Coordinates of C-alpha atoms in Angstrom, one line a residue:
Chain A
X1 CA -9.6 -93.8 -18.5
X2 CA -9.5 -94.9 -22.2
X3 CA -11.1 -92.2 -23.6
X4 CA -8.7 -90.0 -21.8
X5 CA -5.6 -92.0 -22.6
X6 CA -6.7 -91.8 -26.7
X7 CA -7.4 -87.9 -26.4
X8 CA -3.9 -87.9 -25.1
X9 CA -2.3 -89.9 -28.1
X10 CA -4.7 -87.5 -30.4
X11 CA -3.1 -84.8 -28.6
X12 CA 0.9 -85.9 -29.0
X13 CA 0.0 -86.3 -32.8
X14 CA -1.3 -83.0 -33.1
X15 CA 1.2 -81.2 -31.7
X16 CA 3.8 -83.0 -33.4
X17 CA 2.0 -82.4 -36.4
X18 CA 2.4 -79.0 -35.9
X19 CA 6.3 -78.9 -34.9
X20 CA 6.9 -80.8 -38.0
X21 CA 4.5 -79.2 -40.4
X22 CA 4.1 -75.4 -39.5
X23 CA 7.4 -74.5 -41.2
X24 CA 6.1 -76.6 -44.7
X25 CA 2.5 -75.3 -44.5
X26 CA 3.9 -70.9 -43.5
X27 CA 6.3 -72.1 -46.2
X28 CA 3.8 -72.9 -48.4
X29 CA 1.4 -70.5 -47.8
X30 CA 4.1 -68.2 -48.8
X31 CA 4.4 -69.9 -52.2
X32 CA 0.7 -69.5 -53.1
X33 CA 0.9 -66.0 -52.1
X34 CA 3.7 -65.1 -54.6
X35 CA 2.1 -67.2 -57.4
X36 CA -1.3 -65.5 -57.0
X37 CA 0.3 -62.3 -56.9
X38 CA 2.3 -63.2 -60.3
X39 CA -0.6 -64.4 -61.9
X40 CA -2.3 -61.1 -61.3
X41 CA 0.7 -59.3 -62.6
X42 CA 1.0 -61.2 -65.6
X43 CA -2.7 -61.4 -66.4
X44 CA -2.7 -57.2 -65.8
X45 CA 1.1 -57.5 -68.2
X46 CA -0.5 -59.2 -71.1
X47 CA -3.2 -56.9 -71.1
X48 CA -0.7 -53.7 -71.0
X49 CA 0.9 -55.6 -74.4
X50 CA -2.0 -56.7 -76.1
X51 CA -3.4 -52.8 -75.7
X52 CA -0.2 -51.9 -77.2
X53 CA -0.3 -54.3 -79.7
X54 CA -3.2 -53.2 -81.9
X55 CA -2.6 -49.4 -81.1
X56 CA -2.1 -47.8 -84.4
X57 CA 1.3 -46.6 -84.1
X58 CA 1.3 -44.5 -87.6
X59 CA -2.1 -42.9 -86.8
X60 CA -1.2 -42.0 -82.4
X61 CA 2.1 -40.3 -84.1
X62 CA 0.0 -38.1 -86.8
X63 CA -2.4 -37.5 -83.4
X64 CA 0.7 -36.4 -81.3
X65 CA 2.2 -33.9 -84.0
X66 CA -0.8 -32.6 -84.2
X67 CA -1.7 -32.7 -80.7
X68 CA 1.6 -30.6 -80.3
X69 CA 0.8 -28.3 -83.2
X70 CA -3.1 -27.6 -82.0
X71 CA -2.3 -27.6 -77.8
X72 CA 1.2 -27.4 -77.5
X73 CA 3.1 -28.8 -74.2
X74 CA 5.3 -25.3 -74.2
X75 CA 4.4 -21.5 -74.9
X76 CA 3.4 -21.4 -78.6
X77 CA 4.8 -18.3 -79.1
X78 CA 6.8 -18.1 -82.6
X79 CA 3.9 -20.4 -83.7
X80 CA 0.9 -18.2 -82.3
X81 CA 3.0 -15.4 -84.5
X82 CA 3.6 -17.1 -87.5
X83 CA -0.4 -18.4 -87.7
X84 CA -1.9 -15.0 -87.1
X85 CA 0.4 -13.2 -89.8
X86 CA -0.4 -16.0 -92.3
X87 CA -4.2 -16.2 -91.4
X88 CA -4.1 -12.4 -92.0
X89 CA -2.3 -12.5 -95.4
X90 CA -4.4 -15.1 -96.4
X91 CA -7.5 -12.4 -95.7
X92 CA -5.7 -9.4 -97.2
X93 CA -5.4 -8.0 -93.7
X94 CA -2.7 -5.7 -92.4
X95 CA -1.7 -7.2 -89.1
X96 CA -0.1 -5.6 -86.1
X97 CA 0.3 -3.9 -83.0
X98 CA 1.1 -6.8 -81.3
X99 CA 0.8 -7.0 -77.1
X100 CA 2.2 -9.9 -75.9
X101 CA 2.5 -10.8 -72.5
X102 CA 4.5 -14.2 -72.7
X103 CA 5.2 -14.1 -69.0
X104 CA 8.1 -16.4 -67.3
X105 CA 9.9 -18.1 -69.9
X106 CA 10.7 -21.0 -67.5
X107 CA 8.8 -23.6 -66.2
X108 CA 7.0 -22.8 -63.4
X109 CA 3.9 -24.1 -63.3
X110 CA 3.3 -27.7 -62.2
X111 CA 3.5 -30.7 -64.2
X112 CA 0.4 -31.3 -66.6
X113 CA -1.4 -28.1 -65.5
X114 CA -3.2 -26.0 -68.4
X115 CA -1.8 -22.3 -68.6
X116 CA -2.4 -19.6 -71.2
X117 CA -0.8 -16.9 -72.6
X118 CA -2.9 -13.5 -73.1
X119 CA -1.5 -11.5 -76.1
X120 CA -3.7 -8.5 -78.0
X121 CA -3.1 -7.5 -82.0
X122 CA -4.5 -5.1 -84.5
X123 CA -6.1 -6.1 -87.9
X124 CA -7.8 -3.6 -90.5
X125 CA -9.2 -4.6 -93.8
X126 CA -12.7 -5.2 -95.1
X127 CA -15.5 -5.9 -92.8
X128 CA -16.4 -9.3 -95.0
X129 CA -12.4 -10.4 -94.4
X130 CA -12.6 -9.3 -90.4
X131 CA -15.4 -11.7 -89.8
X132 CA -14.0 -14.4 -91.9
X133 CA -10.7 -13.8 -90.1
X134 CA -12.1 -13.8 -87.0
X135 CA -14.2 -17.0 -87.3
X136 CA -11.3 -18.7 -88.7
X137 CA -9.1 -17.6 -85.9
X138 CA -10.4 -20.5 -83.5
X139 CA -9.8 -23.4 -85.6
X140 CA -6.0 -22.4 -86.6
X141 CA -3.0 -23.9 -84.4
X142 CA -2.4 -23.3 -81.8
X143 CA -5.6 -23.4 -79.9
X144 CA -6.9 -20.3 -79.1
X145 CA -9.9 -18.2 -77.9
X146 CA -11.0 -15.1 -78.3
X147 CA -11.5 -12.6 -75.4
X148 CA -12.2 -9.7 -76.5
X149 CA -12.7 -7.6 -80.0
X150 CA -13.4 -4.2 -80.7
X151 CA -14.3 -2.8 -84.2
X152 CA -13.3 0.7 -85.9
X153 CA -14.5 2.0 -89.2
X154 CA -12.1 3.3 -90.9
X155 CA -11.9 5.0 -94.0
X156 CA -10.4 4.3 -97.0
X157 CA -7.8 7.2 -98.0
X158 CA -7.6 7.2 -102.0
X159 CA -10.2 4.7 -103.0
X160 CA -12.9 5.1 -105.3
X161 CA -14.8 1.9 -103.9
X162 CA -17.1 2.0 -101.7
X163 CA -16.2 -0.8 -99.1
X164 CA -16.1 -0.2 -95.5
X165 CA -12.6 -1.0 -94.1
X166 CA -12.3 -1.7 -90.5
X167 CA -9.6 -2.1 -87.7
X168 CA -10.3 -4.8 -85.0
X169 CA -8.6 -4.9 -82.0
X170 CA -9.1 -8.6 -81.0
X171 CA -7.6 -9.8 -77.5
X172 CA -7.2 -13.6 -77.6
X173 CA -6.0 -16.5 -74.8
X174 CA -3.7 -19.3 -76.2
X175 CA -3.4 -22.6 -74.3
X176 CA -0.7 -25.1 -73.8
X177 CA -0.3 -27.7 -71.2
X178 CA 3.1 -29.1 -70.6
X179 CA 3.9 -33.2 -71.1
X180 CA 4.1 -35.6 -68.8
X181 CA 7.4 -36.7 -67.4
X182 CA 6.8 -40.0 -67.0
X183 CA 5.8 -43.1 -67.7
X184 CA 5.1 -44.7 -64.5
X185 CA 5.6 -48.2 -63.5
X186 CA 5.8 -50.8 -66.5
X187 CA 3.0 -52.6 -64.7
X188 CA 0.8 -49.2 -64.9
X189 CA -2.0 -50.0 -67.4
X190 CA -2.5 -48.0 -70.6
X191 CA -5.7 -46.4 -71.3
X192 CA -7.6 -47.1 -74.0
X193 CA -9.3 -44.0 -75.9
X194 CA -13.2 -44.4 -76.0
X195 CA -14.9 -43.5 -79.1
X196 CA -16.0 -40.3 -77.9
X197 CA -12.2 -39.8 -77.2
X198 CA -11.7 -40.7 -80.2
X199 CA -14.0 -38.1 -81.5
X200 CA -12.6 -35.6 -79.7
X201 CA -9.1 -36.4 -81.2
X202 CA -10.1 -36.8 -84.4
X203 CA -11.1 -33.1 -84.3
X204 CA -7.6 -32.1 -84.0
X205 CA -7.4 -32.6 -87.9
X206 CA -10.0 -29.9 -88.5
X207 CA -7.2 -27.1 -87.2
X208 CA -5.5 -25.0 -89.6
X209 CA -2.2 -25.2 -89.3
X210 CA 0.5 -23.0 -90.7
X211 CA 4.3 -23.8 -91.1
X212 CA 6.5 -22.0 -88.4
X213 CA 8.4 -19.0 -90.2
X214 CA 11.3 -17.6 -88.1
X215 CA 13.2 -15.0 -89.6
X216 CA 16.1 -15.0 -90.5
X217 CA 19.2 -13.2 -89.5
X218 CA 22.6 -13.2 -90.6
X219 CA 25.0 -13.9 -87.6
X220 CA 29.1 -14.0 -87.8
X221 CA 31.1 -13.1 -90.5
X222 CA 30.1 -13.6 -94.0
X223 CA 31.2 -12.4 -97.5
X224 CA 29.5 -9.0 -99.0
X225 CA 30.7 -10.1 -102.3
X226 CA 29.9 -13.6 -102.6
X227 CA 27.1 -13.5 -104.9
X228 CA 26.8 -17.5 -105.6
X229 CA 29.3 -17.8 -108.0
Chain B
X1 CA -16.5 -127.5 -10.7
X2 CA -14.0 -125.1 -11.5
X3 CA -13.6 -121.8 -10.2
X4 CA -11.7 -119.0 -11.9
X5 CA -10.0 -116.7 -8.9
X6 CA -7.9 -114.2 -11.6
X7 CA -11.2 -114.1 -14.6
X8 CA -11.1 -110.6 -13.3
X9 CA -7.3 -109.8 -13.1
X10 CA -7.4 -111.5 -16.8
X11 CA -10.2 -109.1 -18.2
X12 CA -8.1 -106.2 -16.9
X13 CA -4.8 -107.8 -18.2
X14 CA -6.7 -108.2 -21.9
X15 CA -8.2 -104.6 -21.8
X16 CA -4.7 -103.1 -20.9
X17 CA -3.8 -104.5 -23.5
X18 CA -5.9 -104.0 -25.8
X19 CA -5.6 -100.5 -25.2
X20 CA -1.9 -100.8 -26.2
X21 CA -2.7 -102.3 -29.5
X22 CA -5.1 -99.6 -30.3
X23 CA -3.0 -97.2 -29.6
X24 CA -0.1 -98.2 -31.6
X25 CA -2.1 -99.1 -34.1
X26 CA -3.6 -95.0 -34.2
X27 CA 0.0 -94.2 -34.1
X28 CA 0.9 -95.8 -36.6
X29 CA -2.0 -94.9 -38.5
X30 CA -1.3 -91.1 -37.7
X31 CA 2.7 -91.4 -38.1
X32 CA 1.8 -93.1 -41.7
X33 CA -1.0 -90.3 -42.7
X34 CA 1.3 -87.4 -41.6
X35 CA 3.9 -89.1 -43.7
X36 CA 1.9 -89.2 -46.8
X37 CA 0.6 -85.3 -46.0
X38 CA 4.3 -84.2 -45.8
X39 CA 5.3 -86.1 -48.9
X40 CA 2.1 -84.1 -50.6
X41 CA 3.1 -81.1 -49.0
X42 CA 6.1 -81.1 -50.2
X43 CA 5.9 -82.2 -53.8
X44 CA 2.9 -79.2 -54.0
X45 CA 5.3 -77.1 -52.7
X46 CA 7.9 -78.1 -55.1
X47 CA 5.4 -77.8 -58.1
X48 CA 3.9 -74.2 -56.8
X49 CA 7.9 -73.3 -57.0
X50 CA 8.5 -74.5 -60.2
X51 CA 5.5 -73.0 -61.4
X52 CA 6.6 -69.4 -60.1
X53 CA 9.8 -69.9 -61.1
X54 CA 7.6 -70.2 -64.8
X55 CA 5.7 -67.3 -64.4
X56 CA 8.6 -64.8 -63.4
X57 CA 9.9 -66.0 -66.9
X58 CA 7.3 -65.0 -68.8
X59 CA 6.3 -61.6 -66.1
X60 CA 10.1 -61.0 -67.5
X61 CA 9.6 -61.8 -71.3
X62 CA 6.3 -60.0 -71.6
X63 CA 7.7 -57.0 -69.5
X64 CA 10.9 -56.8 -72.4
X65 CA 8.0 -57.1 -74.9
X66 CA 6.1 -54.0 -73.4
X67 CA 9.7 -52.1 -73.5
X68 CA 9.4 -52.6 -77.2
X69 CA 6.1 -50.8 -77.3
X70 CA 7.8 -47.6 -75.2
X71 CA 7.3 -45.4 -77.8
X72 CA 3.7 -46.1 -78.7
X73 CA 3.0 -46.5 -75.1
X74 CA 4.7 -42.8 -74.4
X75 CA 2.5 -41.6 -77.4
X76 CA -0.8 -42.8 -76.3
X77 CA 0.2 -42.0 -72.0
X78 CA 0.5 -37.9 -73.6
X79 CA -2.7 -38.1 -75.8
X80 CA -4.3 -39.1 -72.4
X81 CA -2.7 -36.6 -70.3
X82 CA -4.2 -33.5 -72.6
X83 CA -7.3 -35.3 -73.6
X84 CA -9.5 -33.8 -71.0
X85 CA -8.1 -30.5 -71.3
X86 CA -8.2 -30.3 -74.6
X87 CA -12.1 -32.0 -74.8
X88 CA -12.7 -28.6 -72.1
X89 CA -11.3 -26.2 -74.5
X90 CA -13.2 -27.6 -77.7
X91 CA -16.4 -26.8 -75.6
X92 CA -15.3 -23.3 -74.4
X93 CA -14.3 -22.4 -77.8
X94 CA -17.8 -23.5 -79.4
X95 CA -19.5 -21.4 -77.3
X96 CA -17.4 -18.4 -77.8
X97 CA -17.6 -18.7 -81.1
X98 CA -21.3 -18.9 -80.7
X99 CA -21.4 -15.8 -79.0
X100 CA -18.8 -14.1 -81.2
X101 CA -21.3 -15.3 -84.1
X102 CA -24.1 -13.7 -82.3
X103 CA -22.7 -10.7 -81.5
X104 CA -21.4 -9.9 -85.3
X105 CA -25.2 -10.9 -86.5
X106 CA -26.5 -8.2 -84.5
X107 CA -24.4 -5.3 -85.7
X108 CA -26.1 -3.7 -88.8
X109 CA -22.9 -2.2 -91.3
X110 CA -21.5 1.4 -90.2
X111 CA -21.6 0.6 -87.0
X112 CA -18.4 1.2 -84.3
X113 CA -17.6 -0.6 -81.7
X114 CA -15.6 -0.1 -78.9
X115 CA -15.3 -3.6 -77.8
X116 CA -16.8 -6.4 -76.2
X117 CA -15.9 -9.5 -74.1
X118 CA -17.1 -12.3 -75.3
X119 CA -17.0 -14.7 -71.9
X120 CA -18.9 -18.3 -71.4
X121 CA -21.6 -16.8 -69.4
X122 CA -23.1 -15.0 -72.4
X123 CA -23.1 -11.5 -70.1
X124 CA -22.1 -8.8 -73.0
X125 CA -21.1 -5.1 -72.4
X126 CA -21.3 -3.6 -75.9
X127 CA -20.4 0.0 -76.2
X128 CA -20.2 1.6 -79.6
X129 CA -21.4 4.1 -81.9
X130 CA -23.6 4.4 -84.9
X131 CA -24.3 7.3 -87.8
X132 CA -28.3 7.9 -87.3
X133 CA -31.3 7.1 -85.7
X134 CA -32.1 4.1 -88.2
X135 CA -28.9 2.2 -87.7
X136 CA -29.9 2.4 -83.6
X137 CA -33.1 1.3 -84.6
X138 CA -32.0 -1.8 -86.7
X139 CA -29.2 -2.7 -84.1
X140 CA -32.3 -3.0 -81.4
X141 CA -34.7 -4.8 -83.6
X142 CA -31.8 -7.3 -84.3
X143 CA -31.0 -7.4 -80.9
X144 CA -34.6 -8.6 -80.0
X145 CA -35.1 -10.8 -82.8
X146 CA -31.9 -12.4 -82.2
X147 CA -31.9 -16.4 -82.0
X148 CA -29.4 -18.7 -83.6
X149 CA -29.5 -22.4 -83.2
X150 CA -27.5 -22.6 -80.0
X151 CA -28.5 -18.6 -78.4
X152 CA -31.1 -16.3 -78.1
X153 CA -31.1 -13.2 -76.0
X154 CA -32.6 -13.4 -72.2
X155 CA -32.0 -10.1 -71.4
X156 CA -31.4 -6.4 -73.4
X157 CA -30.6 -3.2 -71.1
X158 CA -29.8 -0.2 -72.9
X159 CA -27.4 1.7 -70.3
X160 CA -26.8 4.7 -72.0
X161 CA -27.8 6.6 -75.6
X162 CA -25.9 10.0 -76.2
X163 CA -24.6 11.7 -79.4
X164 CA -20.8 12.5 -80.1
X165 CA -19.5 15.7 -81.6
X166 CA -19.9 14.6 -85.3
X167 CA -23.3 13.5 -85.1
X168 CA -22.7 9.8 -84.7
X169 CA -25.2 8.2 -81.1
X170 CA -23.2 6.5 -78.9
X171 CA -24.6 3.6 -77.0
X172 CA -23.5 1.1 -74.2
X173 CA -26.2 -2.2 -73.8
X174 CA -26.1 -4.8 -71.6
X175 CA -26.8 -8.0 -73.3
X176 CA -27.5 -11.7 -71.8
X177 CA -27.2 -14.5 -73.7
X178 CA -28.8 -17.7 -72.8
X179 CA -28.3 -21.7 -73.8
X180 CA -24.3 -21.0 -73.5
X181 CA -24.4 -23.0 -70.6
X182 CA -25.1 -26.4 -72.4

């Protein structure tokens, strides 16, 4: 009977320890929740900023110009030109009979995906300048591999020497791989580069690279008879 | 000689009562501890607040920080993005060149070629043409004794030797390369 009447009291307390205290404690537990979750999202913040803090921001800017310049993020075209025709004048090589096959000039392939473009040229000159040419060919912006070569001996009309002049037909596959769009999240971590990443990227400074010639053509009106005066 | 008729009415009476006392007393007991757990409650859930409230100010400070960065962090998200592409291409371009290399080391001067692919799998169709007999011969012994650091040839087939209409012998091999695979 006493035991029974104490449970009873023990009982009354609980539950009204409970009416009174379930909305505090869900209230609380709600609290703890959002503060463990903040900690982890500041902890994972400071991080993200003290990563970007000691990135060096003059060095991943020469890396991205000449990230562009070696694997561009859009079809190298005018540049693929423009390296070629210099590599070859700098070999006394005639260069031509260009095939290129640029294909769609808008964007269809997805984001971040690698594509190539497949173009063919001619180049005749000595045998020692061909081979030179040709192993200089894969470290000139923009990257590039060769496919396919064919060599012709040709002979020299009018020359008293005696060197052997060859034509190459050389079939090569450019690359380029478009740019991400987006950041992501500011809460999205930032990678730090490895130092075999780092190796890799600091081959990027071994490429040739040649300035960009477009020509130029004369558009609109303009003056026959202005001569700088 | 006295005689007690209500001793046990009074025991009862004192237990009853008793009974009563104790359980006021755990009420009161209870009533003060839940008290003191709601005034602790409350007062952590005040400083768990306040200390949210802290943290969302500096999740908001350090975020305006990183906005600063943008630029550097736009930079270093693209280096990633063509990193492994780019690390791909550095090793399929060594071992083209390796097998462009080999290929010119084993043509002897005068000789024509038609062509050849140079691919990853070191598998090399080269058809050509040379002026005599002891070009032929020089082009096969370099073929068999070729071996450069990285590639050395597995496998030589000779498809097909004829001569052209000015004297020159035409050939088309079949040449395997191996160690391009590394």
């Amino acid at each position: 009977m006493k035991n029974k009447k104490l449970a009873m009291m023990i009982g009354a307390t609980l539950v009204l320890g409970i009416i009174v205290f379930g909305p505090t404690l869900s209230n609380l537990q709600k609290r703890i929740r959002v503060s463990k979750q903040q900690g982890i999202e500041l902890n994972n913040l400071e991080k993200k900023l003290q990563i970007l803090e000691g990135i060096d921001k003059n060095l991943t800017t020469d890396r991205v110009k000449k990230m562009e310049a070696v694997f561009p993020s859009d079809k190298p075209i005018i540049q693929l030109l423009s390296s070629l025709t210099q590599l070859a004048a700098k070999h006394d090589l005639t260069f031509g009979g260009v095939s290129l096959s640029p294909g769609s000039l808008t964007d269809e392939k997805k984001e971040d995906s690698l594509a190539d473009l497949t173009f063919g040229f001619e180049v005749s000159g000595e045998l020692k300048s061909i081979l030179k040419f040709l192993q200089e060919l894969e470290r000139v912006a923009p990257l590039m591999k060769i496919d396919k070569v064919g060599l012709t001996i040709t002979t020299k009309p009018l020359s008293g020497d005696n060197n052997t002049m060859i034509a190459a037909k050389i079939n090569v596959s450019a690359f380029y791989q478009p740019a991400p769009k987006s950041l992501g999240s500011i809460g999205q971590p930032v990678k730090l580069l490895s130092r075999s990443e780092e190796a890799i990227l600091s081959q990027l400074f071994n490429f040739t690279q040649f300035e960009a010639v477009l020509p130029v053509a004369q558009t609109g009106k303009t003056n026959l008879f202005d001569f700088g005066q | 000689m006295e005689v007690n008729l209500f001793a046990k009415k009074i025991k009862k009476i004192r237990e009853r009562q008793r009974i009563k006392k104790l359980a006021l007393r755990i009420l009161l007991v209870s009533m003060l501890i839940l008290a003191l757990l709601m005034i602790f409650l409350s007062a952590l859930a005040l400083r768990i607040a306040s200390s949210n409230k802290n943290s969302e100010q500096k999740i908001s400070l350090t975020k305006s920080k990183i906005t600063q960065f943008q630029d550097v962090e736009s930079k270093q998200v693209y280096l990633v993005s063509k990193l492994g592409s780019f690390a791909n291409l550095l090793k399929l371009q060594e071992r083209h060149q390796a097998v462009a290399e080999a290929i010119f080391n084993m043509i002897p001067d005068g000789t024509s070629l038609q062509g050849f692919e140079v691919n990853e799998k070191g598998t090399i169709d080269l058809v050509g043409n040379v002026p005599d007999w002891s070009k032929l011969f020089e082009l096969f012994k370099r073929i068999r004794e070729q071996t450069t650091v990285q590639l050395k040839v597995a496998q030589a087939k000779v498809n097909r030797i004829s001569f052209g209409k000015t004297g020159e012998i035409n050939f088309d091999i079949n040449i395997v390369l191996s160690g391009t695979n590394q």
